[in-house]
Amino acid sequence: MAMLRLIRNLIRPYRKSLAIVLAAMLMETLMSLATPWPLKVVLDNVVGGNRLPHWLNGFLGTLPGRGQTQLALLAAVGFVAMAAIGAVASYIDSYVSESVSQGVAHDLRMRTYHHLQRLSLAYYDHHKVGASLSTLTSDIDTIQNFASSGTLGILVDILAVFGMFLLMFWLNWVFALLAAVVAPFLLWFVSRYRKALKNATKLVRGNESEMVAVEIHGLESQRIVEAFGAQELEEARLNRVSQATLQSALHARKIKAFLSPAVAVTVAASTAFVLWRGAGLVVAGTMTAGDLVVFLSYLSRFFKPVQDLAKMTNAIAQVAVAAERVQAILETDQVIPELPNARPADFPRGEIAFNHVAFEYVPGSRVLADVTFRISPGQFVGVVGPTGSGKSTIASLIPRFYDPGGGAITIDGVDIREFQLQSLRQHFGFVLQDTVLFRGTVAENISYGRPTAAAREIAEAAQLANAHEFIQQMPEGYQTVIGERGMTLSGGQRQRIGIARAFIRNSPVLILDEPTAALDVESEERVMEGLMRLMQGKTVIMIAHRLATLQAADKIVVLKNGVVAEEGGHQTLLSLGGIYAGLHNAQSDTKTVEAAV
Ligand code: ATP
Ligand code: MG
């Protein structure tokens, strides 16, 4: 039901176009039904010399001259006229129905992408990107192909079958009954057959996507493959699935190749019967040669829409599956809820406070149990703790990538859930452990947070982030295209572009999650220089493993077992002799070792 509602919703804006398509399709069918009749006129009335029916005679009486040649000419003109009308209808049908199906696909694609763009990160924790991608592409394609021609095609096919049957019945009801007996059998046979074919095709599709997965996996990890000399292993992997694809494709083709000839033979057998008995009737004078020709021409075409109808059941099943998958995304309500009376985030001071915040990603496994601390405006707060203690989680809760399960986060005393989501997030700038770059120019990557930034501002931001120098040395400077995922840049360069990006955004609160963790000491220094400039005059929350980076912090929060275990300045925490002091001593030991080496 929900699926039908979705399809109806999608089609609604195109009602007018669909009516045009339907009219064109009907005209096409009508013209195709009429084509054999001029032949009948020529055979029966021109060659055979039969009298024309009364009404036609009256009409022809008004024409100049009444000879056989005129009649033949008229039949010929009629033949061309029908073909021409049919051609125009076919042109209108195929163009307008394509425009409807493209429009439907566009609307659906945008609607799905819009929804995906707004889903909570919790959705992406549990759903493969590949699955969403295949819905956006192939499922929508399936619906597109069906949207106009499919639904209307069924209607026209049914009308054509009935129309032809009535005409055949009128021409010779005994023969017509023969067709009526063969048709359901054919319908049954073809739809049975298509089920087998569908299973075989499914297997081929499965093998093909497996093959793509193996290829992607192999090529993406080419660096490791070559490092470990695992080329033959990867080739063997592909060989296995490629062979399986080959086998299943051949099997599917074996089934498919049998279908059309089998149908053709059945049709030929019934045609042969009519040809044989019909010839007898014509000789005996109970049927005209023209009637027989018209009948045979209908018979040969009668089974085409019957076959199409059998195929349709399959297409409908496919569309149902595709629509279900699209529907599943559209109905996902894993969005971060925005209150109906949410207001723009606008805080004069900007004091962030965690009040007894509890959080779990997966029900039953607590990450934060009871976290309470305060970040004053303009303060630099460091967060430390063992790996897995929930530091990054804290960073994700502030911009509401997730909502806490208990307690609340407030800014100037107002629960952040009362703000409009977009306007809340505008107040934060991020530099994370690994800066994600997009395929595009360096300048585009820097201005990602504010696409209207001028070239001068971009260069200034890069200068402050210590990135200007290396960008200028690149072949085309700021217009150099960075490869996918920024693979052509070093880790330190990527981070400095991330910092430039935060400069451009120029938000009052900075969230830094181990921005230097992946860098060596020398590179870290260059990045830290940029970071320090960025942090000036901003409220900063910085997560760090290396405590040295937090020496300038106003306050350090130590997380352990889901609660704030210690809190205070560097010196205070050292004199406390607890977790922080332990971490500090361990790290300065390695420093001395490093220095000695
Ligand atoms: P690290 O120092 O290694 O970065 P962290 O303190 O930042 O660790 P978090 O990333 O906040 O730790 O993770 C806290 C806990 O939550 C971990 O046990 C982790 O396994 C779990 N976790 C993190 N992200 C998710 C997620 N998306 N889904 C489920 N569990 C998660
Ligand atoms: Mg982390």
GROMACS .gro file of N, CA and C and ligand atoms in nm, residues 121-122 124-126 359-362 365-368 384-396 402 433 513-514 543 545 559, ligand 1:
model
  130
  121LEU      N    1   2.401   1.034   1.188
  121LEU     CA    2   2.518   0.950   1.165
  121LEU      C    3   2.494   0.809   1.217
  122ALA      N    4   2.401   0.795   1.312
  122ALA     CA    5   2.371   0.662   1.366
  122ALA      C    6   2.322   0.570   1.254
  124TYR      N    7   2.426   0.576   0.942
  124TYR     CA    8   2.541   0.533   0.863
  124TYR      C    9   2.631   0.436   0.939
  125ASP      N   10   2.619   0.437   1.074
  125ASP     CA   11   2.695   0.338   1.152
  125ASP      C   12   2.649   0.197   1.118
  126HIS      N   13   2.521   0.183   1.080
  126HIS     CA   14   2.465   0.049   1.064
  126HIS      C   15   2.426   0.015   0.921
  359PHE      N   16   2.544   0.827   2.747
  359PHE     CA   17   2.528   0.795   2.605
  359PHE      C   18   2.570   0.653   2.575
  360GLU      N   19   2.495   0.589   2.484
  360GLU     CA   20   2.537   0.458   2.432
  360GLU      C   21   2.507   0.451   2.283
  361TYR      N   22   2.601   0.395   2.206
  361TYR     CA   23   2.577   0.378   2.062
  361TYR      C   24   2.484   0.260   2.040
  362VAL      N   25   2.517   0.152   2.113
  362VAL     CA   26   2.439   0.029   2.102
  362VAL      C   27   2.372   0.009   2.237
  365SER      N   28   2.547  -0.107   2.590
  365SER     CA   29   2.691  -0.086   2.616
  365SER      C   30   2.718   0.063   2.633
  366ARG      N   31   2.725   0.102   2.757
  366ARG     CA   32   2.744   0.241   2.797
  366ARG      C   33   2.879   0.293   2.751
  367VAL      N   34   2.879   0.409   2.692
  367VAL     CA   35   3.006   0.473   2.660
  367VAL      C   36   3.029   0.586   2.762
  368LEU      N   37   2.927   0.670   2.779
  368LEU     CA   38   2.935   0.774   2.882
  368LEU      C   39   2.828   0.744   2.986
  384VAL      N   40   4.138   1.428   2.778
  384VAL     CA   41   4.227   1.313   2.763
  384VAL      C   42   4.161   1.191   2.826
  385GLY      N   43   4.221   1.077   2.804
  385GLY     CA   44   4.166   0.953   2.859
  385GLY      C   45   4.214   0.836   2.776
  386PRO      N   46   4.204   0.715   2.831
  386PRO     CA   47   4.249   0.598   2.756
  386PRO      C   48   4.170   0.580   2.627
  387THR      N   49   4.223   0.503   2.533
  387THR     CA   50   4.153   0.482   2.408
  387THR      C   51   4.020   0.412   2.432
  388GLY      N   52   3.917   0.457   2.364
  388GLY     CA   53   3.784   0.398   2.381
  388GLY      C   54   3.709   0.454   2.500
  389SER      N   55   3.763   0.559   2.564
  389SER     CA   56   3.695   0.610   2.683
  389SER      C   57   3.582   0.707   2.648
  390GLY      N   58   3.567   0.741   2.519
  390GLY     CA   59   3.453   0.824   2.480
  390GLY      C   60   3.487   0.968   2.449
  391LYS      N   61   3.615   0.995   2.419
  391LYS     CA   62   3.655   1.133   2.390
  391LYS      C   63   3.591   1.183   2.261
  392SER      N   64   3.603   1.101   2.155
  392SER     CA   65   3.545   1.142   2.027
  392SER      C   66   3.394   1.151   2.039
  393THR      N   67   3.337   1.067   2.123
  393THR     CA   68   3.193   1.070   2.144
  393THR      C   69   3.150   1.206   2.197
  394ILE      N   70   3.228   1.258   2.292
  394ILE     CA   71   3.197   1.390   2.348
  394ILE      C   72   3.198   1.495   2.238
  395ALA      N   73   3.298   1.483   2.148
  395ALA     CA   74   3.307   1.579   2.038
  395ALA      C   75   3.189   1.567   1.943
  396SER      N   76   3.130   1.447   1.930
  396SER     CA   77   3.016   1.432   1.839
  396SER      C   78   2.885   1.476   1.902
  402TYR      N   79   2.485   1.300   1.740
  402TYR     CA   80   2.402   1.207   1.816
  402TYR      C   81   2.340   1.288   1.930
  433GLN      N   82   4.108   1.403   1.328
  433GLN     CA   83   4.235   1.331   1.315
  433GLN      C   84   4.277   1.318   1.169
  513ASP      N   85   3.971   1.707   1.730
  513ASP     CA   86   3.983   1.569   1.777
  513ASP      C   87   4.113   1.510   1.726
  514GLU      N   88   4.215   1.512   1.810
  514GLU     CA   89   4.347   1.459   1.777
  514GLU      C   90   4.396   1.506   1.641
  543ILE      N   91   4.086   1.732   2.190
  543ILE     CA   92   4.115   1.597   2.236
  543ILE      C   93   4.256   1.564   2.192
  545HIS      N   94   4.610   1.284   2.245
  545HIS     CA   95   4.683   1.175   2.310
  545HIS      C   96   4.811   1.227   2.371
  559LEU      N   97   3.886   1.164   3.121
  559LEU     CA   98   3.771   1.070   3.116
  559LEU      C   99   3.818   0.931   3.149
  598ATP     P1  100   4.036   0.691   2.084
  598ATP     O1  101   4.129   0.750   2.182
  598ATP     O2  102   4.081   0.556   2.041
  598ATP     O3  103   4.001   0.780   1.971
  598ATP     P2  104   3.786   0.762   2.207
  598ATP     O4  105   3.804   0.797   2.350
  598ATP     O5  106   3.775   0.872   2.111
  598ATP     O6  107   3.900   0.660   2.164
  598ATP     P3  108   3.524   0.688   2.118
  598ATP     O7  109   3.555   0.692   1.972
  598ATP     O8  110   3.445   0.800   2.173
  598ATP     O9  111   3.657   0.669   2.201
  598ATP    O10  112   3.449   0.552   2.145
  598ATP     C1  113   3.401   0.518   2.272
  598ATP     C2  114   3.340   0.379   2.264
  598ATP    O11  115   3.228   0.379   2.181
  598ATP     C3  116   3.434   0.273   2.212
  598ATP    O12  117   3.419   0.158   2.294
  598ATP     C4  118   3.386   0.244   2.073
  598ATP    O13  119   3.402   0.109   2.045
  598ATP     C5  120   3.241   0.282   2.080
  598ATP     N1  121   3.196   0.342   1.953
  598ATP     C6  122   3.250   0.450   1.894
  598ATP     N2  123   3.184   0.483   1.782
  598ATP     C7  124   3.084   0.393   1.770
  598ATP     C8  125   2.980   0.374   1.676
  598ATP     N3  126   2.965   0.455   1.571
  598ATP     N4  127   2.896   0.270   1.695
  598ATP     C9  128   2.910   0.190   1.800
  598ATP     N5  129   3.004   0.202   1.893
  598ATP    C10  130   3.092   0.303   1.879
   0.00000   0.00000   0.00000
